[in-house]
C-alpha positions as YAML, in Angstrom:
chain: A
units: angstrom
residues:
- id: 1
  name: UNK
  ca: [-0.05, -0.16, -0.06]
- id: 2
  name: UNK
  ca: [2.91, 2.11, 0.89]
- id: 3
  name: UNK
  ca: [4.90, 3.73, -1.56]
- id: 4
  name: UNK
  ca: [7.76, 6.25, -2.14]
- id: 5
  name: UNK
  ca: [6.94, 9.56, -3.94]
- id: 6
  name: UNK
  ca: [7.98, 9.97, -7.55]
- id: 7
  name: UNK
  ca: [10.92, 11.99, -8.15]
- id: 8
  name: UNK
  ca: [10.91, 15.22, -10.60]
- id: 9
  name: UNK
  ca: [13.41, 18.18, -11.40]
- id: 10
  name: UNK
  ca: [11.23, 20.50, -11.33]
- id: 11
  name: UNK
  ca: [7.71, 21.86, -9.83]
- id: 12
  name: UNK
  ca: [7.30, 23.12, -13.50]
- id: 13
  name: UNK
  ca: [6.88, 19.54, -14.46]
- id: 14
  name: UNK
  ca: [4.51, 17.86, -12.25]
- id: 15
  name: UNK
  ca: [1.68, 16.24, -13.53]
- id: 16
  name: UNK
  ca: [-2.16, 17.37, -12.86]
- id: 17
  name: UNK
  ca: [-3.94, 16.57, -9.64]
- id: 18
  name: UNK
  ca: [-2.81, 16.28, -5.98]
- id: 19
  name: UNK
  ca: [0.21, 14.28, -4.75]
- id: 20
  name: UNK
  ca: [3.21, 13.70, -3.14]
- id: 21
  name: UNK
  ca: [6.24, 14.42, -4.88]
- id: 22
  name: UNK
  ca: [10.09, 14.49, -4.33]
- id: 23
  name: UNK
  ca: [11.34, 17.50, -6.19]
- id: 24
  name: UNK
  ca: [14.99, 17.79, -6.67]
- id: 25
  name: UNK
  ca: [16.78, 20.71, -4.66]
- id: 26
  name: UNK
  ca: [13.47, 21.43, -2.08]
- id: 27
  name: UNK
  ca: [12.95, 17.14, -0.66]
- id: 28
  name: UNK
  ca: [9.52, 16.19, -0.46]
- id: 29
  name: UNK
  ca: [6.35, 18.51, -1.40]
- id: 30
  name: UNK
  ca: [2.66, 18.30, -1.37]
- id: 31
  name: UNK
  ca: [2.02, 19.32, -5.13]
- id: 32
  name: UNK
  ca: [4.43, 22.41, -4.89]
- id: 33
  name: UNK
  ca: [4.46, 23.03, -0.99]
- id: 34
  name: UNK
  ca: [7.58, 21.72, 1.13]
- id: 35
  name: UNK
  ca: [6.50, 19.18, 3.57]
- id: 36
  name: UNK
  ca: [8.32, 20.90, 6.30]
- id: 37
  name: UNK
  ca: [10.89, 18.29, 8.39]
- id: 38
  name: UNK
  ca: [9.86, 15.16, 6.15]
- id: 39
  name: UNK
  ca: [12.52, 12.49, 6.23]
- id: 40
  name: UNK
  ca: [13.08, 11.93, 2.28]
- id: 41
  name: UNK
  ca: [14.85, 8.85, 2.97]
- id: 42
  name: UNK
  ca: [11.73, 7.24, 4.83]
- id: 43
  name: UNK
  ca: [8.63, 8.71, 3.38]
- id: 44
  name: UNK
  ca: [6.07, 7.04, 2.12]
- id: 45
  name: UNK
  ca: [2.61, 7.70, 1.21]
- id: 46
  name: UNK
  ca: [-0.94, 6.73, 0.21]
- id: 47
  name: UNK
  ca: [-3.95, 9.09, -1.20]
- id: 48
  name: UNK
  ca: [-3.40, 12.35, 0.61]
- id: 49
  name: UNK
  ca: [-1.89, 10.18, 3.55]
- id: 50
  name: UNK
  ca: [1.82, 10.09, 4.52]
- id: 51
  name: UNK
  ca: [4.11, 9.04, 6.76]
- id: 52
  name: UNK
  ca: [7.78, 9.29, 7.41]
- id: 53
  name: UNK
  ca: [9.97, 7.85, 10.61]
- id: 54
  name: UNK
  ca: [9.40, 10.56, 12.62]
- id: 55
  name: UNK
  ca: [5.55, 11.99, 11.92]
- id: 56
  name: UNK
  ca: [2.41, 11.08, 10.20]
- id: 57
  name: UNK
  ca: [0.69, 13.49, 7.43]
- id: 58
  name: UNK
  ca: [-2.17, 14.13, 5.74]
- id: 59
  name: UNK
  ca: [-2.59, 16.28, 2.93]
- id: 60
  name: UNK
  ca: [1.37, 17.21, 3.73]
- id: 61
  name: UNK
  ca: [0.64, 18.54, 7.28]
- id: 62
  name: UNK
  ca: [1.76, 16.66, 10.46]
- id: 63
  name: UNK
  ca: [-0.85, 14.74, 12.40]
- id: 64
  name: UNK
  ca: [-0.11, 16.05, 16.14]
- id: 65
  name: UNK
  ca: [1.05, 13.10, 17.84]
- id: 66
  name: UNK
  ca: [0.33, 9.90, 15.40]
- id: 67
  name: UNK
  ca: [2.64, 6.91, 15.75]
- id: 68
  name: UNK
  ca: [4.00, 6.19, 12.75]
- id: 69
  name: UNK
  ca: [4.94, 2.72, 13.43]
- id: 70
  name: UNK
  ca: [1.31, 1.60, 13.49]
- id: 71
  name: UNK
  ca: [0.15, 4.12, 10.94]
- id: 72
  name: UNK
  ca: [-2.43, 2.75, 7.95]
- id: 73
  name: UNK
  ca: [-4.23, 3.96, 5.51]
- id: 74
  name: UNK
  ca: [-7.94, 2.60, 5.55]
- id: 75
  name: UNK
  ca: [-9.15, 4.37, 2.93]
- id: 76
  name: UNK
  ca: [-9.28, 7.87, 0.81]
- id: 77
  name: UNK
  ca: [-10.42, 9.66, 3.58]
- id: 78
  name: UNK
  ca: [-9.57, 7.34, 6.64]
- id: 79
  name: UNK
  ca: [-6.56, 6.30, 8.40]
- id: 80
  name: UNK
  ca: [-5.54, 4.71, 12.04]
- id: 81
  name: UNK
  ca: [-2.93, 4.18, 14.81]
- id: 82
  name: UNK
  ca: [-2.74, 2.27, 17.60]
- id: 83
  name: UNK
  ca: [-4.71, 5.27, 19.37]
- id: 84
  name: UNK
  ca: [-7.10, 7.06, 17.07]
- id: 85
  name: UNK
  ca: [-8.98, 7.71, 13.97]
- id: 86
  name: UNK
  ca: [-7.71, 10.13, 11.17]
- id: 87
  name: UNK
  ca: [-8.92, 11.77, 8.31]
- id: 88
  name: UNK
  ca: [-7.49, 14.95, 6.55]
- id: 89
  name: UNK
  ca: [-8.96, 17.71, 8.98]
- id: 90
  name: UNK
  ca: [-7.53, 15.76, 12.12]
- id: 91
  name: UNK
  ca: [-7.98, 13.00, 14.34]
- id: 92
  name: UNK
  ca: [-11.67, 11.71, 14.96]
- id: 93
  name: UNK
  ca: [-12.02, 11.42, 18.82]
- id: 94
  name: UNK
  ca: [-16.09, 10.84, 18.38]
- id: 95
  name: UNK
  ca: [-15.66, 7.75, 16.53]
- id: 96
  name: UNK
  ca: [-14.66, 4.29, 18.71]
- id: 97
  name: UNK
  ca: [-11.61, 3.20, 17.53]
- id: 98
  name: UNK
  ca: [-11.92, -0.59, 18.36]
- id: 99
  name: UNK
  ca: [-14.67, -1.23, 16.50]
- id: 100
  name: UNK
  ca: [-14.66, 1.20, 13.18]
- id: 101
  name: UNK
  ca: [-14.38, -0.27, 9.99]
- id: 102
  name: UNK
  ca: [-14.83, 1.78, 7.09]
- id: 103
  name: UNK
  ca: [-17.35, 0.32, 4.49]
- id: 104
  name: UNK
  ca: [-15.83, 1.51, 0.82]
- id: 105
  name: UNK
  ca: [-12.76, 2.98, -0.59]
- id: 106
  name: UNK
  ca: [-13.80, 6.44, -0.67]
- id: 107
  name: UNK
  ca: [-12.92, 6.75, -4.52]
- id: 108
  name: UNK
  ca: [-14.16, 6.04, -7.32]
- id: 109
  name: UNK
  ca: [-11.30, 5.87, -11.18]
- id: 110
  name: UNK
  ca: [-12.10, 8.70, -13.23]
- id: 111
  name: UNK
  ca: [-11.82, 8.87, -16.81]
- id: 112
  name: UNK
  ca: [-7.81, 9.64, -16.56]
- id: 113
  name: UNK
  ca: [-7.39, 6.55, -14.49]
- id: 114
  name: UNK
  ca: [-7.30, 8.31, -11.27]
- id: 115
  name: UNK
  ca: [-9.10, 7.97, -7.91]
- id: 116
  name: UNK
  ca: [-11.71, 10.45, -7.28]
- id: 117
  name: UNK
  ca: [-13.50, 10.88, -4.16]
- id: 118
  name: UNK
  ca: [-16.75, 9.74, -3.47]
- id: 119
  name: UNK
  ca: [-19.43, 9.93, -0.57]
- id: 120
  name: UNK
  ca: [-17.94, 7.49, 1.64]
- id: 121
  name: UNK
  ca: [-19.57, 5.50, 4.84]
- id: 122
  name: UNK
  ca: [-17.96, 3.67, 7.67]
- id: 123
  name: UNK
  ca: [-19.59, 2.37, 11.24]
- id: 124
  name: UNK
  ca: [-18.64, 1.57, 14.82]
- id: 125
  name: UNK
  ca: [-20.43, -0.08, 17.56]
- id: 126
  name: UNK
  ca: [-22.55, 3.21, 17.60]
- id: 127
  name: UNK
  ca: [-23.22, 4.72, 14.74]
- id: 128
  name: UNK
  ca: [-23.12, 5.21, 11.09]
- id: 129
  name: UNK
  ca: [-20.24, 7.49, 9.66]
- id: 130
  name: UNK
  ca: [-20.17, 9.61, 6.10]
- id: 131
  name: UNK
  ca: [-17.77, 11.96, 4.42]
- id: 132
  name: UNK
  ca: [-17.26, 13.61, 1.32]
- id: 133
  name: UNK
  ca: [-15.41, 15.55, -1.00]
- id: 134
  name: UNK
  ca: [-15.23, 18.91, 1.12]
- id: 135
  name: UNK
  ca: [-15.65, 17.12, 4.46]
- id: 136
  name: UNK
  ca: [-13.59, 17.91, 7.50]
- id: 137
  name: UNK
  ca: [-14.49, 15.33, 9.79]
- id: 138
  name: UNK
  ca: [-17.13, 12.56, 9.25]
- id: 139
  name: UNK
  ca: [-21.03, 12.89, 10.41]
- id: 140
  name: UNK
  ca: [-22.79, 10.76, 12.35]
- id: 141
  name: UNK
  ca: [-26.06, 9.19, 10.69]
- id: 142
  name: UNK
  ca: [-28.23, 8.28, 12.86]
- id: 143
  name: UNK
  ca: [-31.17, 5.52, 12.83]
- id: 144
  name: UNK
  ca: [-29.50, 3.50, 10.47]
- id: 145
  name: UNK
  ca: [-28.97, -0.10, 10.69]
- id: 146
  name: UNK
  ca: [-25.40, -0.73, 10.03]
- id: 147
  name: UNK
  ca: [-26.21, -4.45, 9.56]
- id: 148
  name: UNK
  ca: [-27.99, -4.09, 6.87]
- id: 149
  name: UNK
  ca: [-26.59, -1.25, 5.13]
- id: 150
  name: UNK
  ca: [-25.41, -0.98, 2.04]
- id: 151
  name: UNK
  ca: [-24.09, 1.22, -0.94]
- id: 152
  name: UNK
  ca: [-26.39, 1.73, -3.86]
- id: 153
  name: UNK
  ca: [-24.06, 3.36, -6.38]
- id: 154
  name: UNK
  ca: [-21.55, 6.27, -5.37]
- id: 155
  name: UNK
  ca: [-24.34, 8.47, -4.00]
- id: 156
  name: UNK
  ca: [-27.35, 6.21, -2.89]
- id: 157
  name: UNK
  ca: [-27.10, 4.02, -0.30]
- id: 158
  name: UNK
  ca: [-30.24, 2.08, 2.17]
- id: 159
  name: UNK
  ca: [-30.32, 0.20, 5.47]
- id: 160
  name: UNK
  ca: [-33.58, -1.92, 6.31]
- id: 161
  name: UNK
  ca: [-35.47, 1.20, 7.10]
- id: 162
  name: UNK
  ca: [-34.21, 4.13, 4.55]
- id: 163
  name: UNK
  ca: [-32.73, 5.25, 1.49]
- id: 164
  name: UNK
  ca: [-30.17, 7.43, 1.46]
- id: 165
  name: UNK
  ca: [-28.47, 9.90, -0.85]
- id: 166
  name: UNK
  ca: [-25.12, 10.73, 0.30]
- id: 167
  name: UNK
  ca: [-26.02, 10.91, 3.88]
- id: 168
  name: UNK
  ca: [-29.52, 12.69, 3.44]
- id: 169
  name: UNK
  ca: [-32.66, 10.01, 4.22]
- id: 170
  name: UNK
  ca: [-35.42, 10.30, 1.42]
- id: 171
  name: UNK
  ca: [-38.44, 10.81, 2.75]
- id: 172
  name: UNK
  ca: [-40.89, 7.80, 2.44]
- id: 173
  name: UNK
  ca: [-38.55, 6.01, 0.04]
- id: 174
  name: UNK
  ca: [-39.27, 2.30, 0.47]
- id: 175
  name: UNK
  ca: [-36.03, 0.49, 0.56]
- id: 176
  name: UNK
  ca: [-37.29, -2.80, -0.56]
- id: 177
  name: UNK
  ca: [-38.21, -1.31, -3.89]
- id: 178
  name: UNK
  ca: [-35.65, 1.30, -4.40]
- id: 179
  name: UNK
  ca: [-33.56, 1.21, -7.10]
- id: 180
  name: UNK
  ca: [-31.14, 3.91, -8.59]
- id: 181
  name: UNK
  ca: [-31.09, 4.89, -12.07]
- id: 182
  name: UNK
  ca: [-27.88, 6.91, -11.49]
- id: 183
  name: UNK
  ca: [-26.09, 8.89, -8.98]
- id: 184
  name: UNK
  ca: [-29.24, 11.49, -9.11]
- id: 185
  name: UNK
  ca: [-31.96, 10.09, -10.09]
- id: 186
  name: UNK
  ca: [-33.87, 6.93, -8.67]
- id: 187
  name: UNK
  ca: [-37.49, 5.55, -7.42]
- id: 188
  name: UNK
  ca: [-39.33, 2.84, -5.67]
- id: 189
  name: UNK
  ca: [-42.55, 1.75, -6.09]
- id: 190
  name: UNK
  ca: [-44.41, 4.66, -6.26]
- id: 191
  name: UNK
  ca: [-42.41, 7.62, -6.21]
- id: 192
  name: UNK
  ca: [-39.53, 9.09, -8.24]
- id: 193
  name: UNK
  ca: [-36.65, 10.92, -6.80]
- id: 194
  name: UNK
  ca: [-34.21, 13.08, -7.47]
- id: 195
  name: UNK
  ca: [-31.34, 12.79, -5.09]
- id: 196
  name: UNK
  ca: [-33.27, 12.75, -1.89]
- id: 197
  name: UNK
  ca: [-36.12, 14.60, -2.75]
- id: 198
  name: UNK
  ca: [-39.27, 13.22, -4.52]
- id: 199
  name: UNK
  ca: [-39.96, 14.62, -7.72]
- id: 200
  name: UNK
  ca: [-43.23, 16.10, -8.22]
- id: 201
  name: UNK
  ca: [-45.43, 15.05, -11.08]
- id: 202
  name: UNK
  ca: [-42.83, 12.55, -12.41]
- id: 203
  name: UNK
  ca: [-45.17, 9.74, -14.47]
- id: 204
  name: UNK
  ca: [-43.72, 6.80, -12.64]
- id: 205
  name: UNK
  ca: [-44.23, 4.03, -15.41]
- id: 206
  name: UNK
  ca: [-42.97, 6.20, -17.79]
- id: 207
  name: UNK
  ca: [-39.75, 7.75, -16.63]
- id: 208
  name: UNK
  ca: [-36.40, 7.54, -17.84]
- id: 209
  name: UNK
  ca: [-32.70, 8.79, -17.49]
- id: 210
  name: UNK
  ca: [-29.95, 8.87, -20.09]
- id: 211
  name: UNK
  ca: [-27.36, 6.51, -20.28]
- id: 212
  name: UNK
  ca: [-23.97, 8.04, -19.19]
- id: 213
  name: UNK
  ca: [-25.59, 11.18, -18.47]
- id: 214
  name: UNK
  ca: [-26.52, 11.51, -14.72]
- id: 215
  name: UNK
  ca: [-28.44, 15.34, -15.20]
- id: 216
  name: UNK
  ca: [-31.17, 15.04, -17.30]
- id: 217
  name: UNK
  ca: [-34.32, 12.70, -17.62]
- id: 218
  name: UNK
  ca: [-37.61, 12.83, -19.19]
- id: 219
  name: UNK
  ca: [-41.70, 11.23, -18.60]
- id: 220
  name: UNK
  ca: [-44.04, 11.45, -20.87]
- id: 221
  name: UNK
  ca: [-45.17, 14.77, -19.72]
- id: 222
  name: UNK
  ca: [-42.08, 16.45, -18.83]
- id: 223
  name: UNK
  ca: [-38.07, 16.84, -19.20]
- id: 224
  name: UNK
  ca: [-35.97, 17.62, -16.09]
- id: 225
  name: UNK
  ca: [-32.26, 18.68, -16.05]
- id: 226
  name: UNK
  ca: [-31.18, 18.46, -12.19]
- id: 227
  name: UNK
  ca: [-34.40, 17.85, -11.05]
- id: 228
  name: UNK
  ca: [-35.78, 20.70, -12.70]
- id: 229
  name: UNK
  ca: [-38.66, 21.12, -15.64]
- id: 230
  name: UNK
  ca: [-37.20, 22.01, -19.05]
- id: 231
  name: UNK
  ca: [-38.66, 22.78, -22.24]
- id: 232
  name: UNK
  ca: [-38.42, 19.90, -24.74]
- id: 233
  name: UNK
  ca: [-36.13, 22.23, -27.17]
- id: 234
  name: UNK
  ca: [-33.71, 22.63, -23.95]
- id: 235
  name: UNK
  ca: [-33.33, 18.68, -23.62]
- id: 236
  name: UNK
  ca: [-33.04, 18.25, -27.05]
- id: 237
  name: UNK
  ca: [-29.71, 20.80, -26.59]
- id: 238
  name: UNK
  ca: [-28.83, 18.98, -23.24]
- id: 239
  name: UNK
  ca: [-29.15, 15.73, -24.87]
- id: 240
  name: UNK
  ca: [-27.57, 16.79, -28.11]
- id: 241
  name: UNK
  ca: [-24.12, 17.66, -25.69]
- id: 242
  name: UNK
  ca: [-24.54, 14.38, -24.24]
- id: 243
  name: UNK
  ca: [-24.40, 12.92, -27.53]
- id: 244
  name: UNK
  ca: [-21.37, 14.74, -28.72]
- id: 245
  name: UNK
  ca: [-19.19, 14.02, -25.92]
- id: 246
  name: UNK
  ca: [-19.97, 17.20, -23.90]
...
């Protein structure tokens, strides 16, 4: 899992995206920013986490008092040592260290084959936890049965009682019959949903989405873009962009 940063002769030559690098004459860097006091010889990294013989890091900044010997990465958002669970914001002292378990990798590969963050879930003996792209600490989602909880796709998930969209409960959605069209649209036996909201007026029987696109949809009566009704002409323009790779 741990790997050495790649070495580059100049910061001007770095590839796109965030990452750790060894830049000639500057030592270890996160992107172009020096990782202060990092030991290049023992420095290893994985995702936004890293460690050397003396310290552990996230996004180039050291965790206070983390233990390098036991520090390990759990997924894109979480790491742990023998004392604490960590994320990119710091130590997670509200989670139960002994029973904490991540439920996914926290990422999917984009078109360039690079990891791209998605909604991530974890659990401990007390509650379900969630983190997203801009999260600085995990959010507790109460009332979820972690024994029956599972992901549907990158945004939707469910347990025996609730359907979730990025951690938000869908009111009155039936988890037994819920299916997702994509990461923005789904339906149960009676209702069509856009994200966590019921899509008012949508015709359940004829509602459909467009393959490879998560923003537009239609039924026999209406056309939609990000859950809002649009004209047939506007839908045709959106569809044209999709077919042309836009």
